[in-house]
mmCIF file of C-alpha atoms in Angstrom:
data_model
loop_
_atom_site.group_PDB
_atom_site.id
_atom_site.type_symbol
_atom_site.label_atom_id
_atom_site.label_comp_id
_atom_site.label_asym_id
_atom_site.label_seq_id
_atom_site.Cartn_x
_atom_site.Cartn_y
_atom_site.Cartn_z
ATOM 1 C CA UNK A 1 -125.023 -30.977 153.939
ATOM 2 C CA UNK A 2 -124.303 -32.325 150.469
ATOM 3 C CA UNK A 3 -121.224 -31.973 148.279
ATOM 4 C CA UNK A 4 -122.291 -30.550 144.776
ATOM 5 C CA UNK A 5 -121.880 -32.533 141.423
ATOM 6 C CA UNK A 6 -118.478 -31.187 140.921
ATOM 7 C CA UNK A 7 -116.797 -33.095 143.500
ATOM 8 C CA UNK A 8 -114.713 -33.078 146.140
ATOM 9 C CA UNK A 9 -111.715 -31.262 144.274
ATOM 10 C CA UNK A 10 -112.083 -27.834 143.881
ATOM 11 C CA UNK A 11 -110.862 -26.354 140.452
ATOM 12 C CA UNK A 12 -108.766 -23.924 142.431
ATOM 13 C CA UNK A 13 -106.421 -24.958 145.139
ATOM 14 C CA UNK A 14 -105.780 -28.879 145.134
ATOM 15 C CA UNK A 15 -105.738 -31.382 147.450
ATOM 16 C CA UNK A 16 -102.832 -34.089 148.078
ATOM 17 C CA UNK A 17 -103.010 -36.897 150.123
ATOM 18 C CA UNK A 18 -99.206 -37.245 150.419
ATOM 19 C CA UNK A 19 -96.707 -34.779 150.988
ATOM 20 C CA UNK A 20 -95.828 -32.649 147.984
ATOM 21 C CA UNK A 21 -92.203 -33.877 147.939
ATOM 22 C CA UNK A 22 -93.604 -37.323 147.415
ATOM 23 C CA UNK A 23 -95.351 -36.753 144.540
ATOM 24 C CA UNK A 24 -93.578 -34.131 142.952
ATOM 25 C CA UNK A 25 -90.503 -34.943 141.176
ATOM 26 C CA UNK A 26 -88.577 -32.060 140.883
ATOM 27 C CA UNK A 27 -89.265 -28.413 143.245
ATOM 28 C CA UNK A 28 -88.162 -25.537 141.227
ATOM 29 C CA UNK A 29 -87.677 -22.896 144.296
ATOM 30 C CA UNK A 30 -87.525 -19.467 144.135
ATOM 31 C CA UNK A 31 -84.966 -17.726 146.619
ATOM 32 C CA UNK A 32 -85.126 -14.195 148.341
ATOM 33 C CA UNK A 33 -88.416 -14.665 150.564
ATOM 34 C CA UNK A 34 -88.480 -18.407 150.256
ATOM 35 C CA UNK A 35 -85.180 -19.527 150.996
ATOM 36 C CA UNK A 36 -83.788 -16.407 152.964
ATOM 37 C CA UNK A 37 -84.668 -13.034 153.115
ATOM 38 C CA UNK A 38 -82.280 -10.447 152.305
ATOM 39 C CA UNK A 39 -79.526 -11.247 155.356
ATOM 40 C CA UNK A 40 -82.293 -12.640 157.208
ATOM 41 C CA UNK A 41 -83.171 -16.469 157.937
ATOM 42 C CA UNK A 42 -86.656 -18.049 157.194
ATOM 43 C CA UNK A 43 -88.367 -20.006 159.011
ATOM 44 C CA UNK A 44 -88.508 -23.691 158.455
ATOM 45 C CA UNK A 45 -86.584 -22.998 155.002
ATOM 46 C CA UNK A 46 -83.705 -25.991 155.411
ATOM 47 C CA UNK A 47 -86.257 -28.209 157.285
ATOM 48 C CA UNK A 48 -88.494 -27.648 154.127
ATOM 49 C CA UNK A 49 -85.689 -27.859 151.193
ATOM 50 C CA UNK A 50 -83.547 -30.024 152.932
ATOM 51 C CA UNK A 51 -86.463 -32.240 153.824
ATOM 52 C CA UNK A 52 -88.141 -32.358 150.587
ATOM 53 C CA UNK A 53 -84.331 -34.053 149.105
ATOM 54 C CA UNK A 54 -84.292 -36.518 151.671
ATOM 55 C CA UNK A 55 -87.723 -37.701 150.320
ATOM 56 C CA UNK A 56 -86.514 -37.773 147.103
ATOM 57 C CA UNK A 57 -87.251 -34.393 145.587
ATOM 58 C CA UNK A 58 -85.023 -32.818 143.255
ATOM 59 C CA UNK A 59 -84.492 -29.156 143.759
ATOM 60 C CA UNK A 60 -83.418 -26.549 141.721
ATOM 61 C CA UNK A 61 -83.169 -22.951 142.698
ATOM 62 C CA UNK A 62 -84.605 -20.327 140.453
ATOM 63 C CA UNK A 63 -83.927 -16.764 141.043
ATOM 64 C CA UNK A 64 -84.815 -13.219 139.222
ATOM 65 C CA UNK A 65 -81.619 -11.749 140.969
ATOM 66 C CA UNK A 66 -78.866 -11.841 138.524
ATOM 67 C CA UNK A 67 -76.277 -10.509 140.799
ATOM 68 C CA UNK A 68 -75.018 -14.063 142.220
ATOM 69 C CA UNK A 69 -73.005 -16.809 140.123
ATOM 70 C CA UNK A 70 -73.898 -19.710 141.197
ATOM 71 C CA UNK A 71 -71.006 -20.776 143.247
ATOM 72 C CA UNK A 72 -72.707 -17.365 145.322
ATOM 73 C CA UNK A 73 -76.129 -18.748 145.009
ATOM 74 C CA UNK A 74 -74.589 -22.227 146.880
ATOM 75 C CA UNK A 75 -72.787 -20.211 149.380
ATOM 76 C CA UNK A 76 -75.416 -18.373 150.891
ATOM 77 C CA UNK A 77 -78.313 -21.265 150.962
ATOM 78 C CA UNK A 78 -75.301 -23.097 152.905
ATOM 79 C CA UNK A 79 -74.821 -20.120 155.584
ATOM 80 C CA UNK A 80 -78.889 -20.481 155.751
ATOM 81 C CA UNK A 81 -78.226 -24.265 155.856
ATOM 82 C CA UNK A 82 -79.920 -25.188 153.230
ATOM 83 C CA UNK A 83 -77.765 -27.836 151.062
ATOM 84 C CA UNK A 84 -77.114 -27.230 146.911
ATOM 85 C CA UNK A 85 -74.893 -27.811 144.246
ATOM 86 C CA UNK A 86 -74.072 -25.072 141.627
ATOM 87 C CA UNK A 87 -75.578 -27.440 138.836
ATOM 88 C CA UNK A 88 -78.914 -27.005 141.183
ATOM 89 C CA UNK A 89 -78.971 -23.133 140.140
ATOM 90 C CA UNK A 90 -80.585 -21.234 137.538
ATOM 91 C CA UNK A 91 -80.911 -17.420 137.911
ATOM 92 C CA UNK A 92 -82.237 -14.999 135.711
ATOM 93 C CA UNK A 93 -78.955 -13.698 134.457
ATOM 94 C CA UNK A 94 -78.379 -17.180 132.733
ATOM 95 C CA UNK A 95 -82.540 -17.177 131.628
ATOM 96 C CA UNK A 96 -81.002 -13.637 130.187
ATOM 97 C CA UNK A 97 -78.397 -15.257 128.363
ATOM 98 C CA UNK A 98 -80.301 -18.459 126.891
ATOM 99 C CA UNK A 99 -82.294 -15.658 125.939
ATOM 100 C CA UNK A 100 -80.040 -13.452 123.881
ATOM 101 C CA UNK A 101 -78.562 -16.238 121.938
ATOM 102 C CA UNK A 102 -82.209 -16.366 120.157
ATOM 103 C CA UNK A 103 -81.476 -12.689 118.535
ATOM 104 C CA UNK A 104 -77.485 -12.622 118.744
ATOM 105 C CA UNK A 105 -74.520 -15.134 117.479
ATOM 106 C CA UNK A 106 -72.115 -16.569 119.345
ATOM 107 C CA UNK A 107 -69.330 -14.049 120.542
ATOM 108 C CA UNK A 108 -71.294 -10.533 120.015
ATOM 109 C CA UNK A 109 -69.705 -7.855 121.851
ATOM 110 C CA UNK A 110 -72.472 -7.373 124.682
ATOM 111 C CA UNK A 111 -72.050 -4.497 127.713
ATOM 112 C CA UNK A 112 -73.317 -5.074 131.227
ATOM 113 C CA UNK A 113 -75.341 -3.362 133.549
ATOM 114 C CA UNK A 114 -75.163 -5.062 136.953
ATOM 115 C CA UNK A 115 -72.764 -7.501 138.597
ATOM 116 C CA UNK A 116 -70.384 -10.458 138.152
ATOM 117 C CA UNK A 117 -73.064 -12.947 137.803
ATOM 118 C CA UNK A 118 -74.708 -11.373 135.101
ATOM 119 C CA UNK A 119 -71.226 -11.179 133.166
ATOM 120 C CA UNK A 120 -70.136 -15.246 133.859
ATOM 121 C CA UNK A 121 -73.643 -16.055 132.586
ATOM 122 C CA UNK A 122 -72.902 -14.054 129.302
ATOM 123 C CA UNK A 123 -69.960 -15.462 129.039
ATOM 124 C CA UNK A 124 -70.648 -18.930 129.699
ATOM 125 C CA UNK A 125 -72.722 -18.354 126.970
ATOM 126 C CA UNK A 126 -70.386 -17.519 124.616
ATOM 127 C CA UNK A 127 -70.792 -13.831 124.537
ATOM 128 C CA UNK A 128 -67.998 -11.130 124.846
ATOM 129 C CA UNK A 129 -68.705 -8.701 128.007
ATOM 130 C CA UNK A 130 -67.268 -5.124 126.782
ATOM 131 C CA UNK A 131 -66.196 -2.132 129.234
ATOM 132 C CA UNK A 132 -68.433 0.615 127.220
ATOM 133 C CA UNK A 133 -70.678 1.568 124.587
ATOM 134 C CA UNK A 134 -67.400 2.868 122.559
ATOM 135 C CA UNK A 135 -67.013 -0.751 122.048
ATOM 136 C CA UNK A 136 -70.183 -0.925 119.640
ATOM 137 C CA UNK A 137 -72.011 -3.646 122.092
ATOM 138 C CA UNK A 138 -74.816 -5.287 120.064
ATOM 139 C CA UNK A 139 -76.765 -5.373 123.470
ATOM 140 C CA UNK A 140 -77.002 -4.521 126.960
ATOM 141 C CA UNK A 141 -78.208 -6.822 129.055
ATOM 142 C CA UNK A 142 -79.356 -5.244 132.581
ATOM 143 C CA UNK A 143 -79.787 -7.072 135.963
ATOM 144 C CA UNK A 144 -79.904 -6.119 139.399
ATOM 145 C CA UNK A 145 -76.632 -6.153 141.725
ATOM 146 C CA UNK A 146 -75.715 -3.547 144.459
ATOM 147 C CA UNK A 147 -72.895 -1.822 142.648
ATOM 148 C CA UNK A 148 -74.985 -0.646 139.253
ATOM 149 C CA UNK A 149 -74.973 3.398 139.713
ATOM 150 C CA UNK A 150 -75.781 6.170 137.443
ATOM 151 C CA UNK A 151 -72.456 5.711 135.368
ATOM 152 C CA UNK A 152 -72.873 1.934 134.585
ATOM 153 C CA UNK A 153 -77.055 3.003 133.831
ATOM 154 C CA UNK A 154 -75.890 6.102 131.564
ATOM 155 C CA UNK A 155 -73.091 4.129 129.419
ATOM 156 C CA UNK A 156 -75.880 1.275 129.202
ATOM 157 C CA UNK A 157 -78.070 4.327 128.002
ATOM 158 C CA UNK A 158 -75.486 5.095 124.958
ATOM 159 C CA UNK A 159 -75.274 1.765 123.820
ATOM 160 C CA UNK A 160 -79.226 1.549 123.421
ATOM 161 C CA UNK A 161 -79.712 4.950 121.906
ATOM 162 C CA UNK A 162 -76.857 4.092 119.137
ATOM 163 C CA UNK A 163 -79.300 0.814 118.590
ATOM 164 C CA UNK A 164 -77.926 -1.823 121.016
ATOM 165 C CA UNK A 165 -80.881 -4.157 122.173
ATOM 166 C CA UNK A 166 -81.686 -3.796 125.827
ATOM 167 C CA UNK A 167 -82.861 -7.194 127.839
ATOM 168 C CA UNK A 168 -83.451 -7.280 131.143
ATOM 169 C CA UNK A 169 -82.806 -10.210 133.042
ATOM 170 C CA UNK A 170 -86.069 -9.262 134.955
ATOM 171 C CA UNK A 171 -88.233 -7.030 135.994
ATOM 172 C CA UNK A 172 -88.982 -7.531 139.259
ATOM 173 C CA UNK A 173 -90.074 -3.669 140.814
ATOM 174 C CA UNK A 174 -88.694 -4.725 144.038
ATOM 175 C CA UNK A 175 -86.782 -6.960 146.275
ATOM 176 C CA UNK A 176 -87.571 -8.220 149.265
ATOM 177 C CA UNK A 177 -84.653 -7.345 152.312
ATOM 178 C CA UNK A 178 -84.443 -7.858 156.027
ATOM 179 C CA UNK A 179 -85.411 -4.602 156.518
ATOM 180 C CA UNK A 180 -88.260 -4.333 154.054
ATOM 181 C CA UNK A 181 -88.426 -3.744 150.234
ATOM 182 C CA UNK A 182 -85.902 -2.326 148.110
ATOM 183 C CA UNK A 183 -85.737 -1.373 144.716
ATOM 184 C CA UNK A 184 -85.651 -4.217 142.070
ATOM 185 C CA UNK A 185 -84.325 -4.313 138.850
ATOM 186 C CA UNK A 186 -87.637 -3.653 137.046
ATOM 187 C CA UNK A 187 -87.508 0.151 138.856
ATOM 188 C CA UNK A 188 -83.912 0.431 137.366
ATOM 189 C CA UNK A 189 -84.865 -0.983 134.056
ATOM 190 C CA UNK A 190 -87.775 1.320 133.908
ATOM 191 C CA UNK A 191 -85.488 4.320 134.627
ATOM 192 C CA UNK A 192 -83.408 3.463 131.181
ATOM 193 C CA UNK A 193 -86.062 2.285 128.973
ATOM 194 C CA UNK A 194 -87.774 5.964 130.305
ATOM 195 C CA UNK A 195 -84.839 7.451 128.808
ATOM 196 C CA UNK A 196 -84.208 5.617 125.579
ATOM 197 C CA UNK A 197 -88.037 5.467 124.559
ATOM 198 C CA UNK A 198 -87.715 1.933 123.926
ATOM 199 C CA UNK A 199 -88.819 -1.523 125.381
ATOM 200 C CA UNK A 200 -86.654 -3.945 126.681
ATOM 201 C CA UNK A 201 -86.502 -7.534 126.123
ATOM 202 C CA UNK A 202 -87.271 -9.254 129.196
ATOM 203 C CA UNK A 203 -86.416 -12.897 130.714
ATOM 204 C CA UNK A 204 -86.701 -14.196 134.071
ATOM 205 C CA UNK A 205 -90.271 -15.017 136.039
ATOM 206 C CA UNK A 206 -92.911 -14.128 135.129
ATOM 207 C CA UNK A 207 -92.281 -15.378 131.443
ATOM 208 C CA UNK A 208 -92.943 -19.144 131.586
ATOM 209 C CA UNK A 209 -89.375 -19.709 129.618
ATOM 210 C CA UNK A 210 -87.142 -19.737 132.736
ATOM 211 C CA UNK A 211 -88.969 -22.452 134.428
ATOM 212 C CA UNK A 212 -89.383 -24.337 131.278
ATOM 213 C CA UNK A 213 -85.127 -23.888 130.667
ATOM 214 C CA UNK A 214 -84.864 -24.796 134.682
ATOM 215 C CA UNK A 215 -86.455 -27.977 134.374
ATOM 216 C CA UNK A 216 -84.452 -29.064 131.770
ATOM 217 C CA UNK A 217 -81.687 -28.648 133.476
ATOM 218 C CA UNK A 218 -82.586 -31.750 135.607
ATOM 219 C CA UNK A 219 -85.193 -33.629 134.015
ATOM 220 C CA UNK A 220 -88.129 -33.502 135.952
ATOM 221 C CA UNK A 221 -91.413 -34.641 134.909
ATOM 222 C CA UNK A 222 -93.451 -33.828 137.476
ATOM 223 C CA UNK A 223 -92.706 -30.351 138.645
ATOM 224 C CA UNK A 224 -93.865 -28.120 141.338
ATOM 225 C CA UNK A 225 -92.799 -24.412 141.741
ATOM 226 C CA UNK A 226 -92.841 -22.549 144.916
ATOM 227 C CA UNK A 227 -92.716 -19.154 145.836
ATOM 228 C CA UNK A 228 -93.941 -16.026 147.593
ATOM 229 C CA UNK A 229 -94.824 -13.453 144.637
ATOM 230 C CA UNK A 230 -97.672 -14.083 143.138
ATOM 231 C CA UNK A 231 -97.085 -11.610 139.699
ATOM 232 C CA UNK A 232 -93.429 -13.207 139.338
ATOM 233 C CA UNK A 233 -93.709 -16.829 140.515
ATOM 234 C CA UNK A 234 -97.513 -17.864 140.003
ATOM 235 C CA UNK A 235 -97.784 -16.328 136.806
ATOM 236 C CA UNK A 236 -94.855 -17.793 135.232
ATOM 237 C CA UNK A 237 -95.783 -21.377 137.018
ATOM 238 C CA UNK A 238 -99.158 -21.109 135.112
ATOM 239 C CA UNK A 239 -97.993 -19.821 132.541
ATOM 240 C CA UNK A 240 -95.687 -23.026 132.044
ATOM 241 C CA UNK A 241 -98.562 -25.175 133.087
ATOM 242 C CA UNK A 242 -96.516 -26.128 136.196
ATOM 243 C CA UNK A 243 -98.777 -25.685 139.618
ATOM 244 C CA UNK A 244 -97.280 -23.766 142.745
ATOM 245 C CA UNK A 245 -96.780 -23.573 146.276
ATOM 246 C CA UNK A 246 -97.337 -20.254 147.811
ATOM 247 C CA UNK A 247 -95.749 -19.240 150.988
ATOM 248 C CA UNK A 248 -96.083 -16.473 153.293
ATOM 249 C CA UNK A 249 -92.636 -15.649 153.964
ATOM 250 C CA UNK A 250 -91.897 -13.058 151.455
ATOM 251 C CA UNK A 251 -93.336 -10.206 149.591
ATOM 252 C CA UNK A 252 -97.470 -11.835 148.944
ATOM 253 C CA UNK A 253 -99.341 -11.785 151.978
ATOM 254 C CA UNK A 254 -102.557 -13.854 152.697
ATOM 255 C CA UNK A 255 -104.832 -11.333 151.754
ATOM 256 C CA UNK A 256 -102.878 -10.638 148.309
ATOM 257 C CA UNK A 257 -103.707 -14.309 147.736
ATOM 258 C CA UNK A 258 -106.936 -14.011 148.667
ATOM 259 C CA UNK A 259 -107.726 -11.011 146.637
ATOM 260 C CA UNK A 260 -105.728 -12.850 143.233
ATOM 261 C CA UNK A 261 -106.377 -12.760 139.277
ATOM 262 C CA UNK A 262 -107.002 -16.426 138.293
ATOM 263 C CA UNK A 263 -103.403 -15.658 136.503
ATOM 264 C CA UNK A 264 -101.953 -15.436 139.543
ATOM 265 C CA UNK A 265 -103.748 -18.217 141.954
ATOM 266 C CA UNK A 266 -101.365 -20.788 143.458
ATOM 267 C CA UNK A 267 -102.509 -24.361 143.337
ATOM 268 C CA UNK A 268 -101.100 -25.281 147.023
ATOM 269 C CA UNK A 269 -100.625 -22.788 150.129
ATOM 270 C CA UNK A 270 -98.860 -22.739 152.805
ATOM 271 C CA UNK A 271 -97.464 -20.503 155.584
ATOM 272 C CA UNK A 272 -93.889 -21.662 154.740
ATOM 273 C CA UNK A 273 -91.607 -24.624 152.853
ATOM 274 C CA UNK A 274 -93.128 -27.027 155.553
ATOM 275 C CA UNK A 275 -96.207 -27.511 152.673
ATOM 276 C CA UNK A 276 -93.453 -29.675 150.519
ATOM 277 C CA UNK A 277 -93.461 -31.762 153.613
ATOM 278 C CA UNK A 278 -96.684 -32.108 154.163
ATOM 279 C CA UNK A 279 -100.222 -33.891 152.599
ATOM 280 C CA UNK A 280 -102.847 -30.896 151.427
ATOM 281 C CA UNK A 281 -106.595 -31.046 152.049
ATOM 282 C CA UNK A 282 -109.226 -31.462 149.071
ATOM 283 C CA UNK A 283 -111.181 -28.064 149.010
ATOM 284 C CA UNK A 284 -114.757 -29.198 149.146
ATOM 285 C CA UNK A 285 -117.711 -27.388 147.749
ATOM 286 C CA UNK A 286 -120.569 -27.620 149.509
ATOM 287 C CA UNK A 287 -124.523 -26.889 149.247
ATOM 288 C CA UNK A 288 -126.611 -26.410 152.461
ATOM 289 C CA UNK A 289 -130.287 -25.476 151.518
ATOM 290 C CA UNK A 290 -129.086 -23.456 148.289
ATOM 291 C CA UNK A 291 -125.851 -21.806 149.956
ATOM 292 C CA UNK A 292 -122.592 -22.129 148.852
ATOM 293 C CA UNK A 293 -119.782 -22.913 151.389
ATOM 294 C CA UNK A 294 -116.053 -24.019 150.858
ATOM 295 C CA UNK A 295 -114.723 -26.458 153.455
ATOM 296 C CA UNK A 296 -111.098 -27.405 154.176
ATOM 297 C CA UNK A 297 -110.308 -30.158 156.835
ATOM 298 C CA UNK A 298 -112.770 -28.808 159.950
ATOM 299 C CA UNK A 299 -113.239 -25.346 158.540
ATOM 300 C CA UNK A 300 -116.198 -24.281 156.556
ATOM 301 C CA UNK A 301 -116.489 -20.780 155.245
ATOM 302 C CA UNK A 302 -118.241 -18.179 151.928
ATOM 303 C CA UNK A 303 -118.009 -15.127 150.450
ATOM 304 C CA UNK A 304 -121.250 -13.259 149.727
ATOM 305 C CA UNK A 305 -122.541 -9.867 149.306
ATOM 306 C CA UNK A 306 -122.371 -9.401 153.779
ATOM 307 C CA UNK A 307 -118.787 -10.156 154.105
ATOM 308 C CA UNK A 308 -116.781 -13.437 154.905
ATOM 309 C CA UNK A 309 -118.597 -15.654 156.667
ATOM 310 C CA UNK A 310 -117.483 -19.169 159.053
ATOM 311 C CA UNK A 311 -120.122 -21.243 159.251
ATOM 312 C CA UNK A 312 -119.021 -21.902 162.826
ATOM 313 C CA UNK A 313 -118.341 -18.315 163.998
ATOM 314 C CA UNK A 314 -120.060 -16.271 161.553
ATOM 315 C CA UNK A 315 -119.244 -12.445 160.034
ATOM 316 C CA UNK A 316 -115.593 -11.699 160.365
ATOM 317 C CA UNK A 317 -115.383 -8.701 161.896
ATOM 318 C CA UNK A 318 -113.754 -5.280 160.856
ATOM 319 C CA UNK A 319 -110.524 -5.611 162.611
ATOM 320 C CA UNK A 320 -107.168 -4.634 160.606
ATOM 321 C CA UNK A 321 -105.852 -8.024 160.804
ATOM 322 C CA UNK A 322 -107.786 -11.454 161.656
ATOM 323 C CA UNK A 323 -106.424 -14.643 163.199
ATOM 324 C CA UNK A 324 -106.944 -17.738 161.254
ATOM 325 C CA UNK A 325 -105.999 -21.004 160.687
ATOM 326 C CA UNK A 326 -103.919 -22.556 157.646
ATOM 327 C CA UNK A 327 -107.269 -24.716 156.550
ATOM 328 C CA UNK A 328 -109.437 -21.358 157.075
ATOM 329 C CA UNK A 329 -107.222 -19.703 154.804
ATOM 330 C CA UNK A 330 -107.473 -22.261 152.193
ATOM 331 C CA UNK A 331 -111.053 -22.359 152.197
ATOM 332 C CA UNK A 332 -111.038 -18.322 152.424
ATOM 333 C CA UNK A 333 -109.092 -18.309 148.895
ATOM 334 C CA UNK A 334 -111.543 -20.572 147.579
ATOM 335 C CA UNK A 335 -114.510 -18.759 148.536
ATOM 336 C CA UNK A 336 -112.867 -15.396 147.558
ATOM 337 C CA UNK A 337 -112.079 -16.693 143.998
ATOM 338 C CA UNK A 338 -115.287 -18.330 143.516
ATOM 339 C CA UNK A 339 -116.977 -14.587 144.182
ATOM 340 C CA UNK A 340 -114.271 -12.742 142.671
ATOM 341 C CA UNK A 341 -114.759 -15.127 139.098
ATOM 342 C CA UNK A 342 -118.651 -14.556 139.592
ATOM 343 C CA UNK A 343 -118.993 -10.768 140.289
ATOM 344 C CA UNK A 344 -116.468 -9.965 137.302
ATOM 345 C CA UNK A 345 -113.336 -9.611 139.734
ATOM 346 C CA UNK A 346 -115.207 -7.131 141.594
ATOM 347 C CA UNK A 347 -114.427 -7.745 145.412
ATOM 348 C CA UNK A 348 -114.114 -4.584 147.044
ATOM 349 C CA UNK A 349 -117.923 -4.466 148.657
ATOM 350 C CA UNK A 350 -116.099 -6.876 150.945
ATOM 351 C CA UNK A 351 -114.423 -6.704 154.147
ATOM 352 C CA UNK A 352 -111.194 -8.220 153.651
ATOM 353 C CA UNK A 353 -108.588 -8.081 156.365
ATOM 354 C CA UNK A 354 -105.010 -8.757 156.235
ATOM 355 C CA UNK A 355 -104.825 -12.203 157.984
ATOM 356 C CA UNK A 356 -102.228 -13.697 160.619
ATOM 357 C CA UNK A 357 -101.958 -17.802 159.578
ATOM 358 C CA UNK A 358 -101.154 -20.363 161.793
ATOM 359 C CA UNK A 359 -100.105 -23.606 160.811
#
């Protein structure tokens, strides 16, 4: 068995001899399905953030929900015992803002659908929250929070239709809850910009700016972002040329990550915020008489035309969901983007089960 001339690193996930939160300056961590879940703990999340500052990491918290002010933000990562400082959070609502201040001046009338934290952002900001479209807002800025309803949507509505610009603070379709997924603010955003015929502005993940405007809020140099949704958090990461840590605790499962666009492909994996604490195998590409295997720590497996294979227990099998380990997983993503980039992104000849990962 031979390694090929690329290497032992390869171009997909990375390895890391070290933990992540000892090479990695700064970890810019997304919240609902990293940190918590809805009402719900995850876990390993404190032993992972918590963790990853006592080894010198800076962390900053970066979140699509607008509905929390920071103070909020701090508040509930403390009841899930996770230490932070309101200087340590960035939310979409305040991406939203930073946003708005490249098409509006400073003190334009600006009406609110969703919650307080959306209006102390906008205000923070410099901008003047008003009660209705009556008051001629130059924009309506929309992010998620519990108590947005028909009225708030409607008067939102008016404002846009009389020529108000709309921005979203995100548009996330859902959000991730103890008891499953809800809607997001991308579904409610979608529901006005149905009605108005028009396209919203939009900050927050994935648009590389809110990671770029996170990580100067604490000067990091050497950033890592983690989180659990692949089209939100991966594809802003790359798209700021920042890699990321995937975790399983939220709304991407394993086999979402093994069945990702290169857009979207993390450059670390893990079941959970343990990876920041922990060193990451180099993938290694191998060549045994002409075939093509992917081998992470003891596990060796490809993708081919016949299925999934281990080179130690051959053909996965057609059961729903399949048992593997954290290293099989990581060498599963590599072999499924290696066939997915050769066969045009075409992967559905294969068998490819939903998969329970153990770490």
């Amino acid at each position: 068995m031979i390694k090929n001339s690329t290497g032992s690193t390869s171009g997909f996930l990375n390895g890391c001899g070290e933990p992540l939160a000892a090479v990695y300056d700064v970890a810019l961590l997304d919240l609902d399905g990293v940190c918590f879940a809805g009402d719900a703990r995850v876990p390993y999340a404190a032993a992972g953030a918590n963790g990853a500052r006592e080894c010198g990491m800076r962390l900053v918290f970066v979140t699509n929900n607008a509905s929390r002010a920071p103070q909020a933000v701090v508040d509930k990562l403390s009841r899930n015992d996770i230490v932070a400082s309101e200087e340590e959070v960035f939310s979409a609502a305040m991406d939203a803002a930073a946003l708005l201040h490249e098409h509006l001046s400073d003190g334009a009338p600006v009406f609110v659908i969703g919650g307080e934290g959306l209006r102390q952002a906008l205000t923070a900001e410099g901008f003047t929250v008003v009660a209705s479209a009556q008051d001629r807002p130059a924009a309506v800025v929309q992010g998620w929070d519990p108590a947005v309803d028909w009225a708030m949507m409607s008067e939102g509505l008016y404002a846009i239709t009389d020529g108000a610009l709309h921005v979203a603070t995100n548009l996330d379709a859902t959000l991730p809850t103890e008891r499953g997924f809800a809607l997001g603010n991308g579904s409610l955003v979608a529901a006005v910009a149905n009605a108005s015929g028009r396209r919203p502005l939009a900050g927050g993940k994935p648009h590389p700016g809110i990671y770029r405007r996170a990580l100067r809020r604490v000067g990091g140099t050497r950033p890592l972002a983690v989180g659990d949704r692949l089209n939100t958090d991966h594809v802003g990461a790359r798209a700021a040329g920042i890699p990321g840590l995937h975790v399983l605790t939220g709304v991407s499962t394993a086999r979402d990550v093994l069945l990702a666009s290169p857009e979207e492909r993390p450059t670390f994996l893990h079941t959970d915020l343990r990876g920041l604490l922990q060193p990451h195998p180099v993938p290694a590409r191998i060549i045994n008489d002409g075939e093509v295997w992917w081998q992470v720590g003891d596990e060796c497996w490809r993708a081919t035309g016949a299925g999934l294979e281990s080179r130690s227990a051959g053909l996965l099998d057609d059961a729903a969901t399949v048992a593997v380990s954290l290293d099989a997983y990581r060498a599963l993503a590599c072999a499924l983007w290696e066939y997915a980039d050769a066969h045009g992104g075409r992967t559905e000849v294969l068998n490819v089960p939903e998969l329970e990962v153990s770490s």
